[in-house]
Coordinates of N, CA, C and O in Angstrom, one line a residue:
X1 N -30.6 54.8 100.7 CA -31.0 53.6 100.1 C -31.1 52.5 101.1 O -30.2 52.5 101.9
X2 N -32.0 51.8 101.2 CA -32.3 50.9 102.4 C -32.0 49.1 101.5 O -32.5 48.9 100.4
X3 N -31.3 48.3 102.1 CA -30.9 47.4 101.2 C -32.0 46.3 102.3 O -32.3 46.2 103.5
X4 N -32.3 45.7 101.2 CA -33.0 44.6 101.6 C -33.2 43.4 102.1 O -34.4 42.9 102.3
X5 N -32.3 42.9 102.4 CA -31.5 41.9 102.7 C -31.4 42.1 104.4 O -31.3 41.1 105.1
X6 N -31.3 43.3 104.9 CA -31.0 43.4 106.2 C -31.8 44.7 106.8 O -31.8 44.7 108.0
X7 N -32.3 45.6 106.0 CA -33.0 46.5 106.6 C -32.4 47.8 106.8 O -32.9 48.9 107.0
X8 N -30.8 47.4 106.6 CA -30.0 48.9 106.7 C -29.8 49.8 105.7 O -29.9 49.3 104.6
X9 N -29.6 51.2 105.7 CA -28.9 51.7 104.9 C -27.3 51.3 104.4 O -26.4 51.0 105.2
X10 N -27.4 51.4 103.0 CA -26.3 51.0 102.8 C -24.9 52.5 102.8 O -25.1 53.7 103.0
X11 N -23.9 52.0 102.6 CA -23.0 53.2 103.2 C -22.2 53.5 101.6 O -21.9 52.7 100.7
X12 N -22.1 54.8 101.7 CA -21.6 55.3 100.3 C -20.4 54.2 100.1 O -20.5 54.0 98.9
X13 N -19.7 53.7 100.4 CA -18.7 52.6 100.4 C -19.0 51.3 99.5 O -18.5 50.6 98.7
X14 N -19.9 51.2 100.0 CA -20.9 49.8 99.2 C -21.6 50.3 98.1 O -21.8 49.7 97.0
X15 N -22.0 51.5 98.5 CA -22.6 51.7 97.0 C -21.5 51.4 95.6 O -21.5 50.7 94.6
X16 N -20.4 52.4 96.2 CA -19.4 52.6 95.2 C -18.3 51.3 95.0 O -17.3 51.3 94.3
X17 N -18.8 50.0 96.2 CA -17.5 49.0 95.5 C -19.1 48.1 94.6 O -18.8 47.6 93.5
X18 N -20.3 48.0 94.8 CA -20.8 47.6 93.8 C -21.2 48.2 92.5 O -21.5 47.5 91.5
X19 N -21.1 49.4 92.4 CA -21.1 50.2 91.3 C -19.7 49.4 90.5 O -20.0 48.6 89.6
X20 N -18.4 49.4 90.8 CA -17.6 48.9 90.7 C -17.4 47.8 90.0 O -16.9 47.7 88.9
X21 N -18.3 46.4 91.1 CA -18.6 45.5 90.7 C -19.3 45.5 89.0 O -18.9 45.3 87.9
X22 N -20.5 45.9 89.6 CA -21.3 45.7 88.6 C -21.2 46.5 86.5 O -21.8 46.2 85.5
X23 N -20.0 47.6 86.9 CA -19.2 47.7 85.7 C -18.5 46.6 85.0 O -18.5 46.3 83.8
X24 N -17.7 45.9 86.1 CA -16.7 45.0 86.1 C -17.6 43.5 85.1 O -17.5 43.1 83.9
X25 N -18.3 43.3 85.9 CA -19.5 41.8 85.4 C -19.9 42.4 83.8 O -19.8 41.6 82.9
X26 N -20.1 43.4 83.6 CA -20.4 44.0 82.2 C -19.7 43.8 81.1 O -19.8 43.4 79.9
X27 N -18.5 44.4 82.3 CA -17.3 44.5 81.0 C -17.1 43.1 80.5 O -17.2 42.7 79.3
X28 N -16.6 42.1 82.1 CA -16.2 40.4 81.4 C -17.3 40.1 80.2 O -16.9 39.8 79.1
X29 N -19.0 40.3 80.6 CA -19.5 39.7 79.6 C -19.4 40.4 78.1 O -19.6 39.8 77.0
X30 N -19.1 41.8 78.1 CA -19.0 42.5 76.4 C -17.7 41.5 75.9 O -17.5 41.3 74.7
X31 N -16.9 41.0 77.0 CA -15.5 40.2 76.8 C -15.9 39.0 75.8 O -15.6 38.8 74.6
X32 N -16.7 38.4 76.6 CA -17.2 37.3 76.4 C -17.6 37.0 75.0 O -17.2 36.2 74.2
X33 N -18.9 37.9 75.0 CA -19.8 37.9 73.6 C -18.6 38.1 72.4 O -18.8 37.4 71.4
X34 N -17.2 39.2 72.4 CA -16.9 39.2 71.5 C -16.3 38.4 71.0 O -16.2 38.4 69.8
X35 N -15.5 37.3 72.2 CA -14.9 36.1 71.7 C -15.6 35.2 71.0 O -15.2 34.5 70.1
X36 N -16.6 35.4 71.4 CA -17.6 34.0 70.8 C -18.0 34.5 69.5 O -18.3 33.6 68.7
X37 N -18.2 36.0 69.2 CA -18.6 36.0 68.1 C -17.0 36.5 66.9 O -17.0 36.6 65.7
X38 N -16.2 36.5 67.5 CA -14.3 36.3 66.7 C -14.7 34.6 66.4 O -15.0 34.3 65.3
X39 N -14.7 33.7 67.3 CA -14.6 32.5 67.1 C -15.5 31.8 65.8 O -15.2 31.1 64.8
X40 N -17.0 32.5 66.3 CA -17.6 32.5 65.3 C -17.6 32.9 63.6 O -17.8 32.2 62.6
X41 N -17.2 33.9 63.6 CA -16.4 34.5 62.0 C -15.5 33.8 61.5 O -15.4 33.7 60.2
X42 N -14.4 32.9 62.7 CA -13.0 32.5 62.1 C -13.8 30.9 61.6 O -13.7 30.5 60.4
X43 N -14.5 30.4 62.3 CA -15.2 29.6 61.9 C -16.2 29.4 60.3 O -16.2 28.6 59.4
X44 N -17.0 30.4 60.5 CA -17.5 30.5 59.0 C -16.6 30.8 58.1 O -16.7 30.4 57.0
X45 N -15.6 31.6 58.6 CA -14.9 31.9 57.5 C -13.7 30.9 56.7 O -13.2 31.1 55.6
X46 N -13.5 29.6 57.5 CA -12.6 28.3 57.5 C -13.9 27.4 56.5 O -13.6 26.7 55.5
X47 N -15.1 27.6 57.1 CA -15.9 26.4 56.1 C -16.4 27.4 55.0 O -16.9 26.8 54.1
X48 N -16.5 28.4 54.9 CA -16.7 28.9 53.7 C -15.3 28.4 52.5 O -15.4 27.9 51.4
X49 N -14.2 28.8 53.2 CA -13.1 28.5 51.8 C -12.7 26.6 51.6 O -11.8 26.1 50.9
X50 N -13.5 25.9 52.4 CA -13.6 24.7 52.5 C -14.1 24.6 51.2 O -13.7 24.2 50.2
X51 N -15.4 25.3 51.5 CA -16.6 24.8 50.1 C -16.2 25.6 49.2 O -17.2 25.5 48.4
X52 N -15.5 26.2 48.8 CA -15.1 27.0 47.8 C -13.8 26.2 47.5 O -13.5 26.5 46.4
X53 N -13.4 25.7 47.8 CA -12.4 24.6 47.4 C -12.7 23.0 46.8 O -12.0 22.4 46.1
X54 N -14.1 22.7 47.6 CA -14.4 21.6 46.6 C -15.1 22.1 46.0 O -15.1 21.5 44.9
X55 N -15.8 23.1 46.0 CA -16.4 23.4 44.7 C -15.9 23.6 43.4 O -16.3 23.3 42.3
X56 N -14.5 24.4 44.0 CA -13.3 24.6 42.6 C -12.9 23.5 42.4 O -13.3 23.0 41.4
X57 N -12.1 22.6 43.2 CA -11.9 21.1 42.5 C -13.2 20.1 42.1 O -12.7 19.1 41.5
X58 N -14.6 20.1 42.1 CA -15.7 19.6 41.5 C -15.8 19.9 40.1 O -15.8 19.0 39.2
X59 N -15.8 21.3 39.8 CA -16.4 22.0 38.8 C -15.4 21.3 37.2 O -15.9 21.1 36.1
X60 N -14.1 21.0 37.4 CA -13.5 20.4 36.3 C -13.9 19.4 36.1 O -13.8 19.0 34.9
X61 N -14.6 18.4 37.0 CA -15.0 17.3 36.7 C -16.5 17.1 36.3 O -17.0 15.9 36.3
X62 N -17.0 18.0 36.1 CA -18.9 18.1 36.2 C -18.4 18.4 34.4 O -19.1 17.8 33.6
X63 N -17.3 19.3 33.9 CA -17.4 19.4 32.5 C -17.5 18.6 31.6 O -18.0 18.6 30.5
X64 N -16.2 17.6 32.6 CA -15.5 16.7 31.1 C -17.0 15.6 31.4 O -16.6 14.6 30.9
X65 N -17.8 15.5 31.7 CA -19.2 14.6 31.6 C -19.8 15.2 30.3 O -20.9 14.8 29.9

């Protein structure tokens, strides 16, 4: 494999610490996405029982009208 940057072959060494690398960069971002989408859930899931809360405290007062 001839790397670009310089013209050389690169050395089974390099291949295998960027193989390395480039698992590693994967993994942090699968990391990533799942925090944000945990954050995201705990989030909907806090304003969902918000509004289910005023809606239960509204609803006695929409009758007696």
């Amino acid at each position: 494999m001839i790397n670009d940057r310089d013209g050389r072959a690169t050395t089974s060494a390099e291949r295998e610490a960027r193989k390395v690398f480039k698992q590693a960069e994967a993994k942090e971002a699968l990391t990533d996405y799942a925090k944000a989408q945990t954050a995201f859930h705990k989030n909907r899931e806090r304003l969902k029982a918000e509004r289910l809360a005023r809606e239960a405290s509204a609803a006695p007062h929409e009758k007696e009208r």
